């Protein structure tokens, strides 16, 4: 967490500096050093779509794992480098009070709002700062749980779950960044990312009478969990919903 790159609604850059026991300059240096895990071209592509080669801008953003609005200020910081004490405007510096020493977890002070031309704090949500998990290649096994039926006629709960597409056990080499369409190979299934490491899908060639959908969460590099869901609407009958949990887990290389 670094002022000028990203902060969420629960913690400010000052809070993070106190918890990590770093000055602003040390925090900037730490961020720049960590950013070297990705090439300059990858960062430039993620920040503005420039110099994109093998991956698109959205794919490089998935690889790095920051919120979309954080890449421009992050790239600015990378190009500018660490601001030393001698570079700070003495007038602007006099208007702010440096954070006092404190025990980790205790909020001491908050820096004043960024002025014109300064970096701003960018609001992000949930686990976005943690980035996307890239599953490991290897042998993966699909395990289905017991279907749970609500409002369904006899027999439907046993027959319909067998008709819905499911991940196939076997050797997998995942694309980078991870594409959930790899585990359900059906061109009629449309996937959408709803949160970091969370995806949802729907069978587009279905009818209003029967809708098939899937939810997927990438929990670790070796495990995914999800649910398949079938919704059936029969005139004169309650809406039938059948939800089946599943686990997709890596067993070895």
Tab-separated table of N, CA and C in Angstrom, residues 112-248:
chain	number	residue	atom	x	y	z
A	112	UNK	N	-2.899	15.247	4.737
A	112	UNK	CA	-3.937	16.081	4.114
A	112	UNK	C	-4.213	15.612	2.701
A	113	UNK	N	-5.373	15.952	2.160
A	113	UNK	CA	-5.721	15.543	0.795
A	113	UNK	C	-4.682	16.032	-0.200
A	114	UNK	N	-4.453	15.255	-1.248
A	114	UNK	CA	-3.484	15.632	-2.278
A	114	UNK	C	-3.923	16.909	-2.963
A	115	UNK	N	-2.973	17.821	-3.202
A	115	UNK	CA	-3.290	19.073	-3.855
A	115	UNK	C	-3.256	18.942	-5.356
A	116	UNK	N	-3.456	20.049	-6.064
A	116	UNK	CA	-3.452	20.020	-7.537
A	116	UNK	C	-2.153	19.448	-8.074
A	117	UNK	N	-2.284	18.507	-8.985
A	117	UNK	CA	-1.114	17.914	-9.604
A	117	UNK	C	-0.477	16.794	-8.815
A	118	UNK	N	-0.968	16.577	-7.583
A	118	UNK	CA	-0.398	15.515	-6.762
A	118	UNK	C	-1.116	14.208	-7.028
A	119	UNK	N	-0.539	13.115	-6.541
A	119	UNK	CA	-1.205	11.828	-6.670
A	119	UNK	C	-2.434	11.808	-5.783
A	120	UNK	N	-3.391	11.027	-6.127
A	120	UNK	CA	-4.577	10.864	-5.297
A	120	UNK	C	-4.687	9.414	-4.855
A	121	UNK	N	-5.409	9.196	-3.751
A	121	UNK	CA	-5.660	7.836	-3.313
A	121	UNK	C	-6.762	7.256	-4.170
A	122	UNK	N	-6.597	6.024	-4.601
A	122	UNK	CA	-7.562	5.373	-5.476
A	122	UNK	C	-8.297	4.310	-4.695
A	123	UNK	N	-9.606	4.392	-4.652
A	123	UNK	CA	-10.410	3.437	-3.902
A	123	UNK	C	-10.468	2.112	-4.637
A	124	UNK	N	-10.265	1.050	-3.905
A	124	UNK	CA	-10.371	-0.275	-4.472
A	124	UNK	C	-11.180	-1.122	-3.516
A	125	UNK	N	-11.592	-2.280	-3.943
A	125	UNK	CA	-12.454	-3.095	-3.105
A	125	UNK	C	-11.851	-4.464	-2.845
A	126	UNK	N	-12.184	-5.010	-1.685
A	126	UNK	CA	-11.921	-6.398	-1.345
A	126	UNK	C	-10.492	-6.832	-1.543
A	127	UNK	N	-10.329	-7.992	-2.177
A	127	UNK	CA	-9.018	-8.621	-2.292
A	127	UNK	C	-8.298	-8.256	-3.572
A	128	UNK	N	-8.712	-7.171	-4.239
A	128	UNK	CA	-8.098	-6.827	-5.516
A	128	UNK	C	-6.603	-6.625	-5.416
A	129	UNK	N	-6.149	-6.110	-4.222
A	129	UNK	CA	-4.724	-5.844	-4.077
A	129	UNK	C	-3.908	-7.120	-4.092
A	130	UNK	N	-4.529	-8.241	-3.814
A	130	UNK	CA	-3.809	-9.507	-3.750
A	130	UNK	C	-3.486	-10.036	-5.140
A	131	UNK	N	-4.184	-9.542	-6.157
A	131	UNK	CA	-3.900	-9.965	-7.511
A	131	UNK	C	-4.557	-11.278	-7.874
A	132	UNK	N	-4.335	-11.673	-9.113
A	132	UNK	CA	-4.937	-12.891	-9.634
A	132	UNK	C	-4.038	-14.096	-9.384
A	133	UNK	N	-4.651	-15.227	-9.053
A	133	UNK	CA	-3.919	-16.470	-8.827
A	133	UNK	C	-3.774	-17.204	-10.154
A	134	UNK	N	-2.547	-17.597	-10.477
A	134	UNK	CA	-2.288	-18.353	-11.692
A	134	UNK	C	-2.173	-19.838	-11.338
A	135	UNK	N	-3.152	-20.676	-11.716
A	135	UNK	CA	-3.098	-22.103	-11.374
A	135	UNK	C	-1.871	-22.784	-11.981
A	136	UNK	N	-1.383	-23.793	-11.279
A	136	UNK	CA	-0.230	-24.558	-11.742
A	136	UNK	C	-0.641	-25.562	-12.814
A	137	UNK	N	0.218	-25.764	-13.781
A	137	UNK	CA	-0.010	-26.821	-14.762
A	137	UNK	C	0.138	-28.179	-14.076
A	138	UNK	N	-0.479	-29.189	-14.652
A	138	UNK	CA	-0.339	-30.529	-14.097
A	138	UNK	C	-1.600	-31.346	-14.266
A	139	UNK	N	-1.704	-32.393	-13.481
A	139	UNK	CA	-2.869	-33.272	-13.526
A	139	UNK	C	-3.925	-32.758	-12.560
A	140	UNK	N	-5.103	-32.452	-13.095
A	140	UNK	CA	-6.196	-31.915	-12.290
A	140	UNK	C	-7.358	-32.907	-12.281
A	141	UNK	N	-8.040	-32.988	-11.129
A	141	UNK	CA	-9.141	-33.930	-10.960
A	141	UNK	C	-10.415	-33.194	-10.568
A	142	UNK	N	-11.511	-33.545	-11.243
A	142	UNK	CA	-12.823	-32.964	-10.959
A	142	UNK	C	-13.596	-33.884	-10.020
A	143	UNK	N	-14.163	-33.290	-8.959
A	143	UNK	CA	-14.988	-34.044	-8.019
A	143	UNK	C	-16.297	-33.295	-7.810
A	144	UNK	N	-17.404	-33.976	-8.047
A	144	UNK	CA	-18.726	-33.356	-7.921
A	144	UNK	C	-19.345	-33.703	-6.576
A	145	UNK	N	-20.032	-32.718	-5.987
A	145	UNK	CA	-20.753	-32.947	-4.744
A	145	UNK	C	-22.176	-33.390	-5.018
A	146	UNK	N	-22.995	-33.440	-3.977
A	146	UNK	CA	-24.388	-33.876	-4.111
A	146	UNK	C	-25.268	-32.707	-4.539
A	147	UNK	N	-26.099	-32.893	-5.570
A	147	UNK	CA	-26.997	-31.826	-6.015
A	147	UNK	C	-28.018	-31.474	-4.932
A	148	UNK	N	-28.351	-30.185	-4.868
A	148	UNK	CA	-29.380	-29.716	-3.951
A	148	UNK	C	-30.521	-29.132	-4.780
A	149	UNK	N	-31.700	-29.739	-4.701
A	149	UNK	CA	-32.840	-29.324	-5.520
A	149	UNK	C	-33.860	-28.578	-4.668
A	150	UNK	N	-34.397	-27.503	-5.248
A	150	UNK	CA	-35.436	-26.715	-4.586
A	150	UNK	C	-36.576	-26.512	-5.571
A	151	UNK	N	-37.799	-26.917	-5.194
A	151	UNK	CA	-38.977	-26.703	-6.031
A	151	UNK	C	-39.049	-27.584	-7.253
A	152	UNK	N	-38.383	-28.730	-7.234
A	152	UNK	CA	-38.315	-29.596	-8.417
A	152	UNK	C	-39.235	-30.815	-8.275
A	153	UNK	N	-39.777	-31.256	-9.393
A	153	UNK	CA	-40.574	-32.465	-9.416
A	153	UNK	C	-39.673	-33.686	-9.276
A	154	UNK	N	-40.263	-34.794	-8.888
A	154	UNK	CA	-39.511	-36.031	-8.698
A	154	UNK	C	-38.826	-36.441	-9.994
A	155	UNK	N	-37.579	-36.839	-9.908
A	155	UNK	CA	-36.833	-37.316	-11.064
A	155	UNK	C	-35.962	-36.266	-11.718
A	156	UNK	N	-36.404	-35.006	-11.669
A	156	UNK	CA	-35.628	-33.946	-12.329
A	156	UNK	C	-34.292	-33.731	-11.629
A	157	UNK	N	-34.284	-33.748	-10.297
A	157	UNK	CA	-33.057	-33.501	-9.532
A	157	UNK	C	-31.998	-34.548	-9.823
A	158	UNK	N	-32.414	-35.771	-10.229
A	158	UNK	CA	-31.448	-36.820	-10.514
A	158	UNK	C	-30.956	-36.782	-11.959
A	159	UNK	N	-31.793	-36.343	-12.877
A	159	UNK	CA	-31.439	-36.417	-14.292
A	159	UNK	C	-30.739	-35.169	-14.827
A	160	UNK	N	-31.180	-33.979	-14.431
A	160	UNK	CA	-30.639	-32.749	-15.025
A	160	UNK	C	-29.166	-32.499	-14.706
A	161	UNK	N	-28.693	-32.698	-13.470
A	161	UNK	CA	-27.273	-32.416	-13.210
A	161	UNK	C	-26.318	-33.194	-14.103
A	162	UNK	N	-26.743	-34.357	-14.604
A	162	UNK	CA	-25.887	-35.162	-15.467
A	162	UNK	C	-25.728	-34.535	-16.856
A	163	UNK	N	-26.611	-33.596	-17.193
A	163	UNK	CA	-26.573	-32.991	-18.521
A	163	UNK	C	-25.744	-31.711	-18.575
A	164	UNK	N	-25.364	-31.179	-17.408
A	164	UNK	CA	-24.649	-29.906	-17.387
A	164	UNK	C	-23.150	-30.141	-17.532
A	165	UNK	N	-22.489	-29.276	-18.302
A	165	UNK	CA	-21.053	-29.422	-18.558
A	165	UNK	C	-20.262	-29.295	-17.258
A	166	UNK	N	-19.159	-30.037	-17.172
A	166	UNK	CA	-18.315	-30.033	-15.980
A	166	UNK	C	-16.857	-30.086	-16.398
A	167	UNK	N	-15.929	-29.591	-15.553
A	167	UNK	CA	-14.499	-29.695	-15.868
A	167	UNK	C	-14.081	-31.144	-16.062
A	168	UNK	N	-13.136	-31.361	-16.964
A	168	UNK	CA	-12.661	-32.704	-17.253
A	168	UNK	C	-11.361	-32.976	-16.504
A	169	UNK	N	-11.286	-34.145	-15.861
A	169	UNK	CA	-10.051	-34.532	-15.188
A	169	UNK	C	-8.979	-34.849	-16.234
A	170	UNK	N	-7.726	-34.553	-15.891
A	170	UNK	CA	-6.639	-34.845	-16.809
A	170	UNK	C	-5.532	-33.819	-16.744
A	171	UNK	N	-4.595	-33.918	-17.671
A	171	UNK	CA	-3.444	-33.024	-17.730
A	171	UNK	C	-3.879	-31.672	-18.304
A	172	UNK	N	-3.474	-30.587	-17.634
A	172	UNK	CA	-3.858	-29.246	-18.073
A	172	UNK	C	-2.641	-28.333	-18.073
A	173	UNK	N	-2.486	-27.551	-19.140
A	173	UNK	CA	-1.492	-26.475	-19.209
A	173	UNK	C	-2.283	-25.180	-19.332
A	174	UNK	N	-2.342	-24.407	-18.268
A	174	UNK	CA	-3.187	-23.223	-18.237
A	174	UNK	C	-2.559	-22.059	-19.000
A	175	UNK	N	-3.414	-21.302	-19.655
A	175	UNK	CA	-2.973	-20.076	-20.315
A	175	UNK	C	-2.566	-19.065	-19.253
A	176	UNK	N	-1.733	-18.139	-19.647
A	176	UNK	CA	-1.290	-17.067	-18.751
A	176	UNK	C	-1.639	-15.729	-19.393
A	177	UNK	N	-2.533	-14.953	-18.774
A	177	UNK	CA	-3.202	-15.194	-17.500
A	177	UNK	C	-4.274	-16.275	-17.604
A	178	UNK	N	-4.702	-16.776	-16.454
A	178	UNK	CA	-5.677	-17.857	-16.387
A	178	UNK	C	-6.978	-17.485	-17.098
A	179	UNK	N	-7.487	-18.418	-17.896
A	179	UNK	CA	-8.757	-18.239	-18.594
A	179	UNK	C	-9.719	-19.339	-18.134
A	180	UNK	N	-10.821	-19.001	-17.449
A	180	UNK	CA	-11.731	-20.038	-16.945
A	180	UNK	C	-12.370	-20.873	-18.039
A	181	UNK	N	-12.394	-20.356	-19.267
A	181	UNK	CA	-12.979	-21.111	-20.374
A	181	UNK	C	-12.207	-22.404	-20.655
A	182	UNK	N	-10.971	-22.500	-20.138
A	182	UNK	CA	-10.183	-23.711	-20.356
A	182	UNK	C	-10.759	-24.925	-19.643
A	183	UNK	N	-11.423	-24.711	-18.520
A	183	UNK	CA	-11.889	-25.878	-17.765
A	183	UNK	C	-13.279	-26.318	-18.194
A	184	UNK	N	-13.998	-25.486	-18.941
A	184	UNK	CA	-15.287	-25.871	-19.525
A	184	UNK	C	-15.219	-25.540	-21.009
A	185	UNK	N	-14.762	-26.471	-21.792
A	185	UNK	CA	-14.490	-26.218	-23.204
A	185	UNK	C	-15.775	-26.333	-24.022
A	186	UNK	N	-16.491	-25.228	-24.082
A	186	UNK	CA	-17.746	-25.159	-24.828
A	186	UNK	C	-17.901	-23.732	-25.336
A	187	UNK	N	-17.910	-23.541	-26.629
A	187	UNK	CA	-17.971	-22.194	-27.207
A	187	UNK	C	-19.278	-21.486	-26.876
A	188	UNK	N	-20.293	-22.236	-26.448
A	188	UNK	CA	-21.581	-21.630	-26.116
A	188	UNK	C	-21.635	-21.118	-24.683
A	189	UNK	N	-20.560	-21.364	-23.911
A	189	UNK	CA	-20.514	-20.888	-22.525
A	189	UNK	C	-19.750	-19.573	-22.483
A	190	UNK	N	-20.388	-18.546	-21.968
A	190	UNK	CA	-19.788	-17.209	-21.897
A	190	UNK	C	-19.368	-16.912	-20.459
A	191	UNK	N	-18.074	-16.566	-20.290
A	191	UNK	CA	-17.523	-16.307	-18.960
A	191	UNK	C	-17.408	-14.813	-18.688
A	192	UNK	N	-17.512	-14.462	-17.403
A	192	UNK	CA	-17.347	-13.065	-16.975
A	192	UNK	C	-16.643	-13.046	-15.616
A	193	UNK	N	-15.610	-12.221	-15.490
A	193	UNK	CA	-14.909	-12.054	-14.208
A	193	UNK	C	-15.712	-11.094	-13.345
A	194	UNK	N	-16.060	-11.515	-12.134
A	194	UNK	CA	-16.890	-10.678	-11.251
A	194	UNK	C	-16.103	-10.077	-10.096
A	195	UNK	N	-14.923	-10.636	-9.805
A	195	UNK	CA	-14.062	-10.154	-8.719
A	195	UNK	C	-12.714	-10.846	-8.881
A	196	UNK	N	-11.689	-10.395	-8.135
A	196	UNK	CA	-10.408	-11.099	-8.228
A	196	UNK	C	-10.576	-12.591	-7.948
A	197	UNK	N	-10.157	-13.403	-8.907
A	197	UNK	CA	-10.184	-14.868	-8.795
A	197	UNK	C	-11.596	-15.449	-8.720
A	198	UNK	N	-12.598	-14.688	-9.129
A	198	UNK	CA	-13.976	-15.169	-9.130
A	198	UNK	C	-14.592	-14.948	-10.514
A	199	UNK	N	-15.207	-16.003	-11.036
A	199	UNK	CA	-15.756	-15.960	-12.388
A	199	UNK	C	-17.150	-16.581	-12.401
A	200	UNK	N	-17.975	-16.139	-13.332
A	200	UNK	CA	-19.301	-16.709	-13.511
A	200	UNK	C	-19.521	-16.948	-14.999
A	201	UNK	N	-20.344	-17.922	-15.321
A	201	UNK	CA	-20.570	-18.275	-16.722
A	201	UNK	C	-22.023	-18.681	-16.926
A	202	UNK	N	-22.428	-18.619	-18.208
A	202	UNK	CA	-23.798	-19.007	-18.555
A	202	UNK	C	-23.804	-19.633	-19.942
A	203	UNK	N	-24.644	-20.649	-20.105
A	203	UNK	CA	-24.817	-21.266	-21.412
A	203	UNK	C	-25.692	-20.357	-22.262
A	204	UNK	N	-25.108	-19.782	-23.325
A	204	UNK	CA	-25.803	-18.766	-24.110
A	204	UNK	C	-26.851	-19.356	-25.046
A	205	UNK	N	-26.739	-20.637	-25.397
A	205	UNK	CA	-27.696	-21.248	-26.308
A	205	UNK	C	-28.868	-21.902	-25.580
A	206	UNK	N	-28.995	-21.613	-24.286
A	206	UNK	CA	-30.113	-22.158	-23.533
A	206	UNK	C	-31.400	-21.420	-23.851
A	207	UNK	N	-32.473	-21.829	-23.215
A	207	UNK	CA	-33.771	-21.197	-23.406
A	207	UNK	C	-34.211	-20.535	-22.111
A	208	UNK	N	-35.277	-19.741	-22.188
A	208	UNK	CA	-35.807	-19.124	-20.976
A	208	UNK	C	-36.369	-20.181	-20.033
A	209	UNK	N	-36.757	-21.329	-20.587
A	209	UNK	CA	-37.342	-22.386	-19.765
A	209	UNK	C	-36.296	-23.126	-18.945
A	210	UNK	N	-35.049	-23.214	-19.464
A	210	UNK	CA	-33.977	-23.892	-18.721
A	210	UNK	C	-32.675	-23.112	-18.883
A	211	UNK	N	-32.134	-22.647	-17.773
A	211	UNK	CA	-30.912	-21.842	-17.769
A	211	UNK	C	-29.834	-22.603	-17.016
A	212	UNK	N	-28.652	-22.709	-17.627
A	212	UNK	CA	-27.504	-23.360	-16.997
A	212	UNK	C	-26.424	-22.311	-16.729
A	213	UNK	N	-25.873	-22.327	-15.522
A	213	UNK	CA	-24.841	-21.357	-15.164
A	213	UNK	C	-23.821	-21.999	-14.232
A	214	UNK	N	-22.674	-21.325	-14.107
A	214	UNK	CA	-21.584	-21.820	-13.282
A	214	UNK	C	-20.933	-20.660	-12.533
A	215	UNK	N	-20.487	-20.941	-11.330
A	215	UNK	CA	-19.671	-20.007	-10.558
A	215	UNK	C	-18.356	-20.710	-10.236
A	216	UNK	N	-17.243	-19.971	-10.307
A	216	UNK	CA	-15.928	-20.560	-10.080
A	216	UNK	C	-15.075	-19.616	-9.239
A	217	UNK	N	-14.400	-20.173	-8.235
A	217	UNK	CA	-13.470	-19.403	-7.410
A	217	UNK	C	-12.117	-20.113	-7.426
A	218	UNK	N	-11.081	-19.387	-7.826
A	218	UNK	CA	-9.722	-19.925	-7.782
A	218	UNK	C	-9.183	-19.641	-6.383
A	219	UNK	N	-9.128	-20.672	-5.537
A	219	UNK	CA	-8.748	-20.477	-4.137
A	219	UNK	C	-7.233	-20.472	-3.942
A	220	UNK	N	-6.553	-21.390	-4.588
A	220	UNK	CA	-5.089	-21.455	-4.513
A	220	UNK	C	-4.570	-21.848	-5.894
A	221	UNK	N	-3.272	-21.964	-6.036
A	221	UNK	CA	-2.695	-22.368	-7.314
A	221	UNK	C	-2.987	-23.835	-7.620
A	222	UNK	N	-3.507	-24.563	-6.606
A	222	UNK	CA	-3.760	-25.995	-6.789
A	222	UNK	C	-5.208	-26.390	-6.540
A	223	UNK	N	-6.093	-25.411	-6.326
A	223	UNK	CA	-7.478	-25.773	-6.046
A	223	UNK	C	-8.451	-24.692	-6.500
A	224	UNK	N	-9.548	-25.150	-7.112
A	224	UNK	CA	-10.675	-24.294	-7.474
A	224	UNK	C	-11.945	-24.936	-6.934
A	225	UNK	N	-12.883	-24.093	-6.548
A	225	UNK	CA	-14.190	-24.582	-6.116
A	225	UNK	C	-15.267	-23.854	-6.908
A	226	UNK	N	-16.410	-24.482	-7.039
A	226	UNK	CA	-17.478	-23.827	-7.766
A	226	UNK	C	-18.812	-24.514	-7.583
A	227	UNK	N	-19.795	-24.009	-8.312
A	227	UNK	CA	-21.140	-24.574	-8.322
A	227	UNK	C	-21.674	-24.540	-9.746
A	228	UNK	N	-22.353	-25.591	-10.136
A	228	UNK	CA	-23.132	-25.536	-11.372
A	228	UNK	C	-24.593	-25.391	-10.958
A	229	UNK	N	-25.360	-24.696	-11.777
A	229	UNK	CA	-26.741	-24.414	-11.407
A	229	UNK	C	-27.645	-24.554	-12.617
A	230	UNK	N	-28.741	-25.246	-12.423
A	230	UNK	CA	-29.754	-25.380	-13.465
A	230	UNK	C	-31.063	-24.827	-12.922
A	231	UNK	N	-31.664	-23.932	-13.681
A	231	UNK	CA	-32.956	-23.363	-13.303
A	231	UNK	C	-33.979	-23.746	-14.360
A	232	UNK	N	-35.069	-24.379	-13.938
A	232	UNK	CA	-36.108	-24.860	-14.854
A	232	UNK	C	-37.443	-24.204	-14.517
A	233	UNK	N	-38.062	-23.640	-15.557
A	233	UNK	CA	-39.373	-23.004	-15.374
A	233	UNK	C	-40.411	-23.776	-16.177
A	234	UNK	N	-41.335	-24.442	-15.467
A	234	UNK	CA	-42.408	-25.216	-16.097
A	234	UNK	C	-43.731	-24.542	-15.770
A	235	UNK	N	-44.535	-24.201	-16.767
A	235	UNK	CA	-45.820	-23.541	-16.501
A	235	UNK	C	-46.657	-24.320	-15.488
A	236	UNK	N	-47.170	-23.589	-14.506
A	236	UNK	CA	-48.011	-24.213	-13.493
A	236	UNK	C	-47.251	-24.873	-12.371
A	237	UNK	N	-45.884	-24.839	-12.419
A	237	UNK	CA	-45.063	-25.461	-11.391
A	237	UNK	C	-44.121	-24.425	-10.774
A	238	UNK	N	-43.699	-24.669	-9.526
A	238	UNK	CA	-42.700	-23.763	-8.928
A	238	UNK	C	-41.410	-23.780	-9.736
A	239	UNK	N	-40.648	-22.697	-9.661
A	239	UNK	CA	-39.351	-22.656	-10.333
A	239	UNK	C	-38.441	-23.694	-9.681
A	240	UNK	N	-37.862	-24.549	-10.509
A	240	UNK	CA	-36.979	-25.622	-10.030
A	240	UNK	C	-35.526	-25.171	-10.159
A	241	UNK	N	-34.774	-25.243	-9.059
A	241	UNK	CA	-33.364	-24.879	-9.054
A	241	UNK	C	-32.539	-26.031	-8.495
A	242	UNK	N	-31.526	-26.441	-9.256
A	242	UNK	CA	-30.642	-27.524	-8.817
A	242	UNK	C	-29.213	-26.991	-8.794
A	243	UNK	N	-28.603	-26.981	-7.629
A	243	UNK	CA	-27.237	-26.482	-7.461
A	243	UNK	C	-26.328	-27.631	-7.055
A	244	UNK	N	-25.213	-27.769	-7.779
A	244	UNK	CA	-24.280	-28.869	-7.512
A	244	UNK	C	-22.885	-28.301	-7.256
A	245	UNK	N	-22.332	-28.493	-6.056
A	245	UNK	CA	-20.974	-28.007	-5.786
A	245	UNK	C	-19.934	-28.920	-6.426
A	246	UNK	N	-18.764	-28.360	-6.722
A	246	UNK	CA	-17.679	-29.177	-7.252
A	246	UNK	C	-16.338	-28.629	-6.817
A	247	UNK	N	-15.338	-29.501	-6.878
A	247	UNK	CA	-13.954	-29.132	-6.571
A	247	UNK	C	-13.093	-29.559	-7.750
A	248	UNK	N	-12.193	-28.675	-8.188
A	248	UNK	CA	-11.240	-28.978	-9.236
A	248	UNK	C	-9.860	-28.804	-8.620
